[in-house]
PDB file of C-alpha atoms in Angstrom:
ATOM      1  CA  MET H   1      -0.651   8.987 -17.170  1.00  0.00           C
ATOM      2  CA  LEU H   2       2.021   9.345 -14.467  1.00  0.00           C
ATOM      3  CA  GLY H   3       2.336  13.058 -15.185  1.00  0.00           C
ATOM      4  CA  THR H   4      -1.393  13.543 -14.714  1.00  0.00           C
ATOM      5  CA  LEU H   5      -1.320  11.592 -11.448  1.00  0.00           C
ATOM      6  CA  GLN H   6       1.565  13.726 -10.216  1.00  0.00           C
ATOM      7  CA  VAL H   7      -0.213  16.983 -11.066  1.00  0.00           C
ATOM      8  CA  VAL H   8      -3.506  15.874  -9.504  1.00  0.00           C
ATOM      9  CA  THR H   9      -1.669  14.752  -6.361  1.00  0.00           C
ATOM     10  CA  ILE H  10       0.334  17.965  -6.037  1.00  0.00           C
ATOM     11  CA  VAL H  11      -2.747  20.135  -6.588  1.00  0.00           C
ATOM     12  CA  THR H  12      -4.896  18.107  -4.181  1.00  0.00           C
ATOM     13  CA  VAL H  13      -2.294  18.094  -1.390  1.00  0.00           C
ATOM     14  CA  GLY H  14      -1.372  21.720  -2.059  1.00  0.00           C
ATOM     15  CA  LEU H  15      -4.965  22.883  -1.790  1.00  0.00           C
ATOM     16  CA  MET H  16      -5.407  20.879   1.416  1.00  0.00           C
ATOM     17  CA  VAL H  17      -2.294  22.522   2.858  1.00  0.00           C
ATOM     18  CA  GLY H  18      -3.627  25.942   1.860  1.00  0.00           C
ATOM     19  CA  VAL H  19      -6.975  25.368   3.534  1.00  0.00           C
ATOM     20  CA  GLU H  20      -5.349  24.057   6.704  1.00  0.00           C
ATOM     21  CA  LEU H  21      -2.855  26.951   6.826  1.00  0.00           C
ATOM     22  CA  SER H  22      -5.779  29.341   6.404  1.00  0.00           C
ATOM     23  CA  VAL H  23      -7.664  27.677   9.250  1.00  0.00           C
ATOM     24  CA  ALA H  24      -4.602  27.771  11.499  1.00  0.00           C
ATOM     25  CA  PHE H  25      -3.369  31.277  10.867  1.00  0.00           C
ATOM     26  CA  VAL H  26      -6.299  33.268   9.473  1.00  0.00           C
ATOM     27  CA  MET H  27      -9.744  31.841  10.204  1.00  0.00           C
ATOM     28  CA  ASN H  28      -9.144  30.931  13.837  1.00  0.00           C
ATOM     29  CA  ARG H  29      -7.784  34.451  14.517  1.00  0.00           C
ATOM     30  CA  ILE H  30     -10.888  35.950  12.898  1.00  0.00           C
ATOM     31  CA  LEU H  31     -13.254  33.679  14.834  1.00  0.00           C
ATOM     32  CA  ASP H  32     -11.454  34.299  18.115  1.00  0.00           C
ATOM     33  CA  ALA H  33     -11.930  38.067  17.654  1.00  0.00           C
ATOM     34  CA  LEU H  34     -15.715  37.672  17.596  1.00  0.00           C
ATOM     35  CA  PRO H  35     -17.784  38.121  20.765  1.00  0.00           C
ATOM     36  CA  GLU H  36     -17.752  34.953  22.905  1.00  0.00           C
ATOM     37  CA  ASP H  37     -21.082  33.405  21.818  1.00  0.00           C
ATOM     38  CA  SER H  38     -20.459  34.231  18.160  1.00  0.00           C
ATOM     39  CA  ALA H  39     -16.905  32.863  18.341  1.00  0.00           C
ATOM     40  CA  GLN H  40     -18.078  29.606  19.849  1.00  0.00           C
ATOM     41  CA  LEU H  41     -20.922  29.216  17.352  1.00  0.00           C
ATOM     42  CA  ALA H  42     -18.570  29.967  14.440  1.00  0.00           C
ATOM     43  CA  HIS H  43     -16.022  27.410  15.672  1.00  0.00           C
ATOM     44  CA  ALA H  44     -18.798  24.817  15.989  1.00  0.00           C
ATOM     45  CA  HIS H  45     -20.076  25.568  12.481  1.00  0.00           C
ATOM     46  CA  GLY H  46     -16.549  25.377  11.071  1.00  0.00           C
ATOM     47  CA  GLY H  47     -16.056  22.072  12.856  1.00  0.00           C
ATOM     48  CA  ARG H  48     -19.194  20.658  11.275  1.00  0.00           C
ATOM     49  CA  MET H  49     -18.430  21.990   7.805  1.00  0.00           C
ATOM     50  CA  LEU H  50     -14.745  21.101   7.573  1.00  0.00           C
ATOM     51  CA  GLY H  51     -15.226  17.979   9.671  1.00  0.00           C
ATOM     52  CA  ALA H  52     -17.439  16.622   6.899  1.00  0.00           C
ATOM     53  CA  LEU H  53     -15.019  17.514   4.082  1.00  0.00           C
ATOM     54  CA  MET H  54     -11.523  16.972   5.411  1.00  0.00           C
ATOM     55  CA  PRO H  55     -11.618  13.183   5.906  1.00  0.00           C
ATOM     56  CA  PHE H  56     -12.138  12.742   2.162  1.00  0.00           C
ATOM     57  CA  TRP H  57      -9.387  15.234   1.404  1.00  0.00           C
ATOM     58  CA  TYR H  58      -6.873  13.639   3.765  1.00  0.00           C
ATOM     59  CA  ILE H  59      -7.615  10.077   2.654  1.00  0.00           C
ATOM     60  CA  GLY H  60      -7.754  11.148  -0.999  1.00  0.00           C
ATOM     61  CA  SER H  61      -4.342  12.821  -0.699  1.00  0.00           C
ATOM     62  CA  LEU H  62      -2.923   9.688   0.876  1.00  0.00           C
ATOM     63  CA  VAL H  63      -4.407   7.438  -1.818  1.00  0.00           C
ATOM     64  CA  LEU H  64      -3.102   9.675  -4.599  1.00  0.00           C
ATOM     65  CA  SER H  65       0.388   9.734  -3.054  1.00  0.00           C
ATOM     66  CA  ALA H  66       0.395   5.954  -2.661  1.00  0.00           C
ATOM     67  CA  ALA H  67      -0.766   5.546  -6.265  1.00  0.00           C
ATOM     68  CA  TRP H  68       2.039   7.855  -7.403  1.00  0.00           C
ATOM     69  CA  ALA H  69       4.601   5.793  -5.481  1.00  0.00           C
ATOM     70  CA  VAL H  70       3.316   2.552  -7.014  1.00  0.00           C
ATOM     71  CA  ALA H  71       3.113   3.981 -10.541  1.00  0.00           C
ATOM     72  CA  ASP H  72       6.659   5.353 -10.343  1.00  0.00           C
ATOM     73  CA  TRP H  73       8.168   2.516  -8.264  1.00  0.00           C
ATOM     74  CA  GLY H  74      11.944   2.303  -8.416  1.00  0.00           C
ATOM     75  CA  HIS H  75      12.495   5.615 -10.170  1.00  0.00           C
ATOM     76  CA  ARG H  76      14.215   8.675  -8.830  1.00  0.00           C
ATOM     77  CA  GLY H  77      11.953  10.414  -6.323  1.00  0.00           C
ATOM     78  CA  THR H  78      10.013   7.332  -5.228  1.00  0.00           C
ATOM     79  CA  GLY H  79      11.571   7.534  -1.761  1.00  0.00           C
ATOM     80  CA  LEU H  80      10.391  11.117  -1.418  1.00  0.00           C
ATOM     81  CA  VAL H  81       6.864  10.162  -2.458  1.00  0.00           C
ATOM     82  CA  LEU H  82       6.829   7.218  -0.032  1.00  0.00           C
ATOM     83  CA  THR H  83       8.027   9.468   2.777  1.00  0.00           C
ATOM     84  CA  ALA H  84       5.337  12.005   1.887  1.00  0.00           C
ATOM     85  CA  ALA H  85       2.731   9.225   1.933  1.00  0.00           C
ATOM     86  CA  GLY H  86       4.048   8.166   5.349  1.00  0.00           C
ATOM     87  CA  LEU H  87       3.627  11.721   6.618  1.00  0.00           C
ATOM     88  CA  LEU H  88       0.087  11.775   5.248  1.00  0.00           C
ATOM     89  CA  VAL H  89      -0.594   8.530   7.141  1.00  0.00           C
ATOM     90  CA  LEU H  90       0.737  10.258  10.255  1.00  0.00           C
ATOM     91  CA  SER H  91      -1.570  13.217   9.627  1.00  0.00           C
ATOM     92  CA  VAL H  92      -4.579  10.890   9.383  1.00  0.00           C
ATOM     93  CA  VAL H  93      -3.593   9.079  12.594  1.00  0.00           C
ATOM     94  CA  MET H  94      -3.075  12.416  14.355  1.00  0.00           C
ATOM     95  CA  SER H  95      -6.473  13.544  13.137  1.00  0.00           C
ATOM     96  CA  LEU H  96      -8.245  10.444  14.379  1.00  0.00           C
ATOM     97  CA  LEU H  97      -6.507  10.262  17.750  1.00  0.00           C
ATOM     98  CA  LEU H  98      -6.044  13.930  18.658  1.00  0.00           C
ATOM     99  CA  LEU H  99      -8.166  16.335  16.636  1.00  0.00           C
ATOM    100  CA  VAL H 100     -11.387  14.506  15.753  1.00  0.00           C
ATOM    101  CA  PRO H 101     -12.393  13.773  19.376  1.00  0.00           C
ATOM    102  CA  ILE H 102     -12.150  17.476  20.251  1.00  0.00           C
ATOM    103  CA  ASN H 103     -13.891  18.503  17.019  1.00  0.00           C
ATOM    104  CA  ASN H 104     -16.705  16.015  17.612  1.00  0.00           C
ATOM    105  CA  ARG H 105     -17.408  17.663  20.956  1.00  0.00           C
ATOM    106  CA  ASN H 106     -16.972  21.210  19.626  1.00  0.00           C
ATOM    107  CA  LYS H 107     -19.372  20.841  16.735  1.00  0.00           C
ATOM    108  CA  THR H 108     -22.258  20.044  19.106  1.00  0.00           C
ATOM    109  CA  TRP H 109     -21.713  22.963  21.475  1.00  0.00           C
ATOM    110  CA  THR H 110     -24.004  25.936  21.714  1.00  0.00           C
ATOM    111  CA  PRO H 111     -23.812  28.877  24.107  1.00  0.00           C
ATOM    112  CA  GLU H 112     -26.303  27.009  26.288  1.00  0.00           C
ATOM    113  CA  ASN H 113     -24.511  23.645  26.515  1.00  0.00           C
ATOM    114  CA  ARG H 114     -20.822  24.357  26.013  1.00  0.00           C
ATOM    115  CA  PRO H 115     -18.472  23.339  28.805  1.00  0.00           C
ATOM    116  CA  ALA H 116     -16.781  25.981  30.945  1.00  0.00           C
ATOM    117  CA  ASP H 117     -13.395  25.032  29.464  1.00  0.00           C
ATOM    118  CA  TRP H 118     -14.480  25.231  25.818  1.00  0.00           C
ATOM    119  CA  ARG H 119     -11.788  27.779  24.944  1.00  0.00           C
ATOM    120  CA  ARG H 120      -9.082  25.624  26.555  1.00  0.00           C
ATOM    121  CA  GLN H 121     -10.259  22.645  24.509  1.00  0.00           C
ATOM    122  CA  LEU H 122     -10.157  24.702  21.307  1.00  0.00           C
ATOM    123  CA  ARG H 123      -6.621  25.896  22.144  1.00  0.00           C
ATOM    124  CA  ARG H 124      -5.552  22.259  22.542  1.00  0.00           C
ATOM    125  CA  TRP H 125      -7.135  21.464  19.163  1.00  0.00           C
ATOM    126  CA  GLU H 126      -5.197  24.401  17.656  1.00  0.00           C
ATOM    127  CA  ARG H 127      -1.872  23.153  19.065  1.00  0.00           C
ATOM    128  CA  TYR H 128      -2.477  19.720  17.567  1.00  0.00           C
ATOM    129  CA  HIS H 129      -3.643  21.331  14.335  1.00  0.00           C
ATOM    130  CA  HIS H 130      -0.451  23.384  14.042  1.00  0.00           C
ATOM    131  CA  LEU H 131       1.574  20.206  14.413  1.00  0.00           C
ATOM    132  CA  ARG H 132      -0.565  18.472  11.783  1.00  0.00           C
ATOM    133  CA  VAL H 133      -0.129  21.440   9.448  1.00  0.00           C
ATOM    134  CA  ALA H 134       3.648  21.116   9.791  1.00  0.00           C
ATOM    135  CA  VAL H 135       3.356  17.427   8.872  1.00  0.00           C
ATOM    136  CA  ILE H 136       1.274  18.035   5.747  1.00  0.00           C
ATOM    137  CA  VAL H 137       3.461  20.973   4.659  1.00  0.00           C
ATOM    138  CA  ALA H 138       6.453  18.607   4.871  1.00  0.00           C
ATOM    139  CA  ALA H 139       4.541  16.001   2.842  1.00  0.00           C
ATOM    140  CA  PHE H 140       3.690  18.612   0.210  1.00  0.00           C
ATOM    141  CA  ALA H 141       7.308  19.775   0.023  1.00  0.00           C
ATOM    142  CA  LEU H 142       8.501  16.195  -0.469  1.00  0.00           C
ATOM    143  CA  LEU H 143       5.972  15.616  -3.238  1.00  0.00           C
ATOM    144  CA  ALA H 144       7.088  18.808  -4.969  1.00  0.00           C
ATOM    145  CA  ALA H 145      10.741  17.806  -4.570  1.00  0.00           C
ATOM    146  CA  ALA H 146       9.973  14.397  -6.103  1.00  0.00           C
ATOM    147  CA  LEU H 147       9.140  16.144  -9.379  1.00  0.00           C
ATOM    148  CA  THR H 148      12.654  17.538  -9.784  1.00  0.00           C
TER     149      THR H 148
END
């Protein structure tokens, strides 16, 4: 049972990290290369689509990591799993306080109603996102290290 929980946790967090790395370093570059209206519409659509999915993924990753820590309490690697869970808590808090407010505005924008500083706001979201990606990569690395 513990082995299954570990695999499911690693795969879930690993896939989340992959998606977020792709957003940070691939998708945003592609969207930014589009003409202005298309870029803004694509960012808004991405914000709606991923904004609906990612809360479940982030919370699910945190729950799985916490379950792993409880199931393996007191064994070698538990400290790594607890630290990873703490980093996932941090990523959720960062999301709620820093990224979600910008995304909630972005996903409603159209070329007709977007603010003049829409690109500046998206750049701020990207800076916060890069920091959050670093946090979840660290959490993933700790979970992987806990298996050894």
